């Protein structure tokens, strides 16, 4: 008398998110198929399931083993033909950006990148994209965004990038460009919007009066003008010596 063959029914394999392993989860309630009428033993064994590979894919073959026959009157064929999907793992990115000196543009430079949620030892990185400041003006802790970045590396296909966090960086005020003076006032400043002035010197009158004011002198004499940038995108000052002509 030979053992009667049985198979397992009632099970399926659950889809899973990529985790770097071939482990698969059995779902459903296993039952023996082929039992002699009137017999209903519980399914025995310690079943395990594994995908053929760990990488992302659809309808991937799954091998199941570990089920056992209920007794010596039966033999058991392990389940076959089972498939399931391994879906891409959702991860997030972040980056750092370099401070820069004001140049009138929003262009930013990425100095480093990182990913959160990557399986340890996987070759995947945040790559590409264009980094920009929220505006071109000088300032501290300015928001920098990275648009168009993607994933690179041998394991990139196992992941999907859901977001990239903003970074912060500074735009430092630029030094004054070369300026042009005319009669104690800057007439050309290469884009600097505004200045404050301080004037000092001596007027050419009989008592040689000392002059100090934020207003340009009109009395004949010899003076020094100091112009300090009040444009937040530029820092620094420029000095000019000039003469107000007239009778002494």
GROMACS .gro file of C-alpha atoms in nm:
model
  248
    1UNK     CA    1   0.000   0.000   0.000
    2UNK     CA    2   0.158   0.328  -0.105
    3UNK     CA    3   0.102   0.665   0.057
    4UNK     CA    4  -0.170   0.875  -0.097
    5UNK     CA    5  -0.050   1.201  -0.246
    6UNK     CA    6  -0.174   1.531  -0.109
    7UNK     CA    7  -0.137   1.894  -0.212
    8UNK     CA    8  -0.191   2.220  -0.026
    9UNK     CA    9  -0.472   2.456  -0.120
   10UNK     CA   10  -0.608   2.782   0.021
   11UNK     CA   11  -0.291   2.984   0.029
   12UNK     CA   12  -0.150   3.278  -0.163
   13UNK     CA   13   0.156   3.499  -0.137
   14UNK     CA   14   0.123   3.857  -0.022
   15UNK     CA   15   0.274   4.137  -0.226
   16UNK     CA   16   0.543   4.324  -0.036
   17UNK     CA   17   0.750   4.639  -0.048
   18UNK     CA   18   1.115   4.587  -0.133
   19UNK     CA   19   1.323   4.515   0.176
   20UNK     CA   20   1.641   4.370   0.029
   21UNK     CA   21   1.548   4.008   0.115
   22UNK     CA   22   1.374   3.724  -0.067
   23UNK     CA   23   1.144   3.655   0.228
   24UNK     CA   24   0.778   3.614   0.132
   25UNK     CA   25   0.466   3.597   0.346
   26UNK     CA   26   0.205   3.326   0.306
   27UNK     CA   27  -0.156   3.440   0.334
   28UNK     CA   28  -0.480   3.246   0.354
   29UNK     CA   29  -0.563   2.925   0.537
   30UNK     CA   30  -0.381   2.613   0.423
   31UNK     CA   31  -0.576   2.291   0.374
   32UNK     CA   32  -0.494   1.944   0.246
   33UNK     CA   33  -0.640   1.843  -0.087
   34UNK     CA   34  -0.678   1.471  -0.162
   35UNK     CA   35  -0.765   1.335   0.182
   36UNK     CA   36  -0.967   1.018   0.215
   37UNK     CA   37  -1.331   1.096   0.279
   38UNK     CA   38  -1.405   1.150   0.644
   39UNK     CA   39  -1.052   1.255   0.737
   40UNK     CA   40  -0.977   1.620   0.818
   41UNK     CA   41  -0.642   1.652   0.991
   42UNK     CA   42  -0.495   1.994   1.056
   43UNK     CA   43  -0.216   2.102   0.826
   44UNK     CA   44   0.125   2.038   0.978
   45UNK     CA   45   0.474   2.169   0.923
   46UNK     CA   46   0.658   2.498   0.943
   47UNK     CA   47   0.611   2.653   0.601
   48UNK     CA   48   0.835   2.922   0.460
   49UNK     CA   49   0.821   3.112   0.132
   50UNK     CA   50   1.081   3.300  -0.069
   51UNK     CA   51   1.088   3.503  -0.387
   52UNK     CA   52   1.325   3.395  -0.660
   53UNK     CA   53   1.516   3.723  -0.620
   54UNK     CA   54   1.496   4.021  -0.385
   55UNK     CA   55   1.455   4.291  -0.651
   56UNK     CA   56   1.138   4.473  -0.750
   57UNK     CA   57   0.913   4.298  -1.001
   58UNK     CA   58   0.561   4.179  -1.079
   59UNK     CA   59   0.434   3.821  -1.076
   60UNK     CA   60   0.762   3.700  -0.930
   61UNK     CA   61   0.786   3.323  -0.871
   62UNK     CA   62   0.771   3.218  -0.507
   63UNK     CA   63   0.897   2.889  -0.369
   64UNK     CA   64   0.712   2.741  -0.070
   65UNK     CA   65   0.848   2.462   0.149
   66UNK     CA   66   0.804   2.318   0.495
   67UNK     CA   67   0.454   2.174   0.485
   68UNK     CA   68   0.436   1.811   0.597
   69UNK     CA   69   0.195   1.523   0.545
   70UNK     CA   70  -0.043   1.459   0.834
   71UNK     CA   71   0.074   1.100   0.881
   72UNK     CA   72   0.250   0.811   0.709
   73UNK     CA   73  -0.058   0.727   0.505
   74UNK     CA   74   0.001   1.035   0.294
   75UNK     CA   75   0.276   1.203   0.097
   76UNK     CA   76   0.274   1.574   0.027
   77UNK     CA   77   0.372   1.784  -0.273
   78UNK     CA   78   0.473   2.138  -0.177
   79UNK     CA   79   0.268   2.421  -0.332
   80UNK     CA   80   0.386   2.542  -0.674
   81UNK     CA   81   0.294   2.810  -0.924
   82UNK     CA   82   0.260   3.086  -0.666
   83UNK     CA   83   0.358   3.443  -0.758
   84UNK     CA   84   0.347   3.788  -0.602
   85UNK     CA   85   0.485   4.138  -0.654
   86UNK     CA   86   0.775   4.316  -0.490
   87UNK     CA   87   0.701   4.689  -0.511
   88UNK     CA   88   0.945   4.977  -0.493
   89UNK     CA   89   1.027   5.110  -0.147
   90UNK     CA   90   0.936   5.474  -0.088
   91UNK     CA   91   1.227   5.683   0.037
   92UNK     CA   92   1.299   6.051   0.094
   93UNK     CA   93   1.600   6.266   0.019
   94UNK     CA   94   1.777   6.562   0.169
   95UNK     CA   95   2.070   6.780   0.071
   96UNK     CA   96   2.300   7.057   0.185
   97UNK     CA   97   2.379   7.375  -0.006
   98UNK     CA   98   2.675   7.610  -0.006
   99UNK     CA   99   2.667   7.970   0.109
  100UNK     CA  100   2.747   8.215  -0.169
  101UNK     CA  101   2.817   8.582  -0.227
  102UNK     CA  102   2.537   8.786  -0.380
  103UNK     CA  103   2.545   8.764  -0.759
  104UNK     CA  104   2.192   8.866  -0.854
  105UNK     CA  105   2.077   8.510  -0.930
  106UNK     CA  106   1.898   8.236  -0.736
  107UNK     CA  107   2.144   7.967  -0.844
  108UNK     CA  108   2.261   7.744  -0.557
  109UNK     CA  109   2.527   7.475  -0.531
  110UNK     CA  110   2.461   7.133  -0.374
  111UNK     CA  111   2.740   7.023  -0.138
  112UNK     CA  112   2.603   6.690  -0.021
  113UNK     CA  113   2.305   6.456  -0.045
  114UNK     CA  114   2.152   6.178   0.162
  115UNK     CA  115   1.860   5.936   0.152
  116UNK     CA  116   1.636   5.811   0.430
  117UNK     CA  117   1.485   5.462   0.420
  118UNK     CA  118   1.748   5.285   0.210
  119UNK     CA  119   1.823   4.922   0.293
  120UNK     CA  120   2.171   4.903   0.446
  121UNK     CA  121   2.450   4.844   0.192
  122UNK     CA  122   2.232   4.912  -0.114
  123UNK     CA  123   2.401   5.112  -0.388
  124UNK     CA  124   2.160   5.403  -0.434
  125UNK     CA  125   2.210   5.778  -0.410
  126UNK     CA  126   2.035   6.108  -0.471
  127UNK     CA  127   2.159   6.252  -0.798
  128UNK     CA  128   2.111   6.547  -1.031
  129UNK     CA  129   1.855   6.822  -1.005
  130UNK     CA  130   1.879   7.199  -0.992
  131UNK     CA  131   1.916   7.384  -0.663
  132UNK     CA  132   1.780   7.737  -0.625
  133UNK     CA  133   1.743   7.993  -0.347
  134UNK     CA  134   1.392   8.124  -0.282
  135UNK     CA  135   1.507   8.464  -0.410
  136UNK     CA  136   1.828   8.634  -0.516
  137UNK     CA  137   1.857   8.883  -0.227
  138UNK     CA  138   2.129   8.859   0.037
  139UNK     CA  139   2.017   8.700   0.364
  140UNK     CA  140   2.079   8.430   0.623
  141UNK     CA  141   1.922   8.083   0.644
  142UNK     CA  142   1.750   8.123   0.310
  143UNK     CA  143   1.541   7.835   0.177
  144UNK     CA  144   1.702   7.631  -0.100
  145UNK     CA  145   1.501   7.380  -0.303
  146UNK     CA  146   1.625   7.097  -0.523
  147UNK     CA  147   1.408   7.023  -0.826
  148UNK     CA  148   1.444   6.738  -1.073
  149UNK     CA  149   1.665   6.514  -0.858
  150UNK     CA  150   1.646   6.139  -0.905
  151UNK     CA  151   1.798   5.815  -0.786
  152UNK     CA  152   2.120   5.663  -0.915
  153UNK     CA  153   2.311   5.343  -0.841
  154UNK     CA  154   2.280   4.971  -0.902
  155UNK     CA  155   1.985   4.937  -0.662
  156UNK     CA  156   1.799   5.252  -0.768
  157UNK     CA  157   1.527   5.055  -0.945
  158UNK     CA  158   1.413   4.913  -0.611
  159UNK     CA  159   1.314   5.254  -0.478
  160UNK     CA  160   1.087   5.546  -0.550
  161UNK     CA  161   1.180   5.896  -0.437
  162UNK     CA  162   0.878   6.061  -0.278
  163UNK     CA  163   1.025   6.397  -0.171
  164UNK     CA  164   1.343   6.596  -0.116
  165UNK     CA  165   1.357   6.819   0.190
  166UNK     CA  166   1.456   7.183   0.148
  167UNK     CA  167   1.794   7.305   0.269
  168UNK     CA  168   1.907   7.643   0.400
  169UNK     CA  169   2.210   7.852   0.313
  170UNK     CA  170   2.324   8.213   0.321
  171UNK     CA  171   2.367   8.467   0.047
  172UNK     CA  172   2.636   8.702   0.170
  173UNK     CA  173   2.642   9.068   0.077
  174UNK     CA  174   2.886   9.141  -0.205
  175UNK     CA  175   3.161   9.395  -0.176
  176UNK     CA  176   3.110   9.727  -0.350
  177UNK     CA  177   3.187   9.731  -0.719
  178UNK     CA  178   3.398  10.013  -0.861
  179UNK     CA  179   3.203  10.337  -0.820
  180UNK     CA  180   3.215  10.670  -1.001
  181UNK     CA  181   3.209  10.999  -0.810
  182UNK     CA  182   3.095  11.340  -0.926
  183UNK     CA  183   3.115  11.644  -0.697
  184UNK     CA  184   3.102  11.438  -0.379
  185UNK     CA  185   2.814  11.213  -0.492
  186UNK     CA  186   2.832  10.866  -0.645
  187UNK     CA  187   2.709  10.886  -1.002
  188UNK     CA  188   2.767  10.523  -1.098
  189UNK     CA  189   2.764  10.222  -0.865
  190UNK     CA  190   2.732   9.909  -1.077
  191UNK     CA  191   2.391   9.809  -0.944
  192UNK     CA  192   2.414   9.928  -0.583
  193UNK     CA  193   2.076  10.082  -0.511
  194UNK     CA  194   2.147  10.327  -0.230
  195UNK     CA  195   2.410  10.488  -0.011
  196UNK     CA  196   2.431  10.699   0.300
  197UNK     CA  197   2.682  10.985   0.297
  198UNK     CA  198   2.903  11.154   0.552
  199UNK     CA  199   3.094  11.471   0.465
  200UNK     CA  200   3.381  11.638   0.648
  201UNK     CA  201   3.638  11.903   0.568
  202UNK     CA  202   3.706  12.276   0.591
  203UNK     CA  203   3.538  12.554   0.407
  204UNK     CA  204   3.740  12.829   0.244
  205UNK     CA  205   3.620  13.122   0.449
  206UNK     CA  206   3.799  13.364   0.674
  207UNK     CA  207   3.766  13.143   0.980
  208UNK     CA  208   3.837  12.809   0.805
  209UNK     CA  209   3.521  12.648   0.946
  210UNK     CA  210   3.521  12.271   1.015
  211UNK     CA  211   3.241  12.099   0.823
  212UNK     CA  212   3.072  11.771   0.925
  213UNK     CA  213   2.733  11.668   0.792
  214UNK     CA  214   2.536  11.403   0.607
  215UNK     CA  215   2.443  11.670   0.356
  216UNK     CA  216   2.677  11.763   0.074
  217UNK     CA  217   2.856  12.096   0.137
  218UNK     CA  218   2.782  12.390  -0.086
  219UNK     CA  219   3.025  12.636   0.070
  220UNK     CA  220   3.356  12.652  -0.119
  221UNK     CA  221   3.623  12.438   0.041
  222UNK     CA  222   3.799  12.102   0.044
  223UNK     CA  223   3.606  11.799   0.168
  224UNK     CA  224   3.603  11.424   0.214
  225UNK     CA  225   3.293  11.224   0.125
  226UNK     CA  226   3.235  10.872   0.262
  227UNK     CA  227   2.953  10.674   0.098
  228UNK     CA  228   2.835  10.357   0.278
  229UNK     CA  229   2.609  10.108   0.106
  230UNK     CA  230   2.255  10.087   0.243
  231UNK     CA  231   2.165   9.826  -0.019
  232UNK     CA  232   2.138   9.492   0.165
  233UNK     CA  233   2.297   9.308  -0.125
  234UNK     CA  234   2.622   9.501  -0.097
  235UNK     CA  235   2.847   9.597   0.190
  236UNK     CA  236   3.131   9.845   0.223
  237UNK     CA  237   3.206  10.209   0.167
  238UNK     CA  238   3.391  10.434  -0.073
  239UNK     CA  239   3.579  10.757  -0.003
  240UNK     CA  240   3.621  11.060  -0.229
  241UNK     CA  241   3.814  11.384  -0.188
  242UNK     CA  242   3.659  11.679  -0.367
  243UNK     CA  243   3.661  12.058  -0.389
  244UNK     CA  244   3.368  12.296  -0.398
  245UNK     CA  245   3.494  12.583  -0.606
  246UNK     CA  246   3.421  12.943  -0.521
  247UNK     CA  247   3.562  13.263  -0.376
  248UNK     CA  248   3.767  13.240  -0.062
   0.00000   0.00000   0.00000
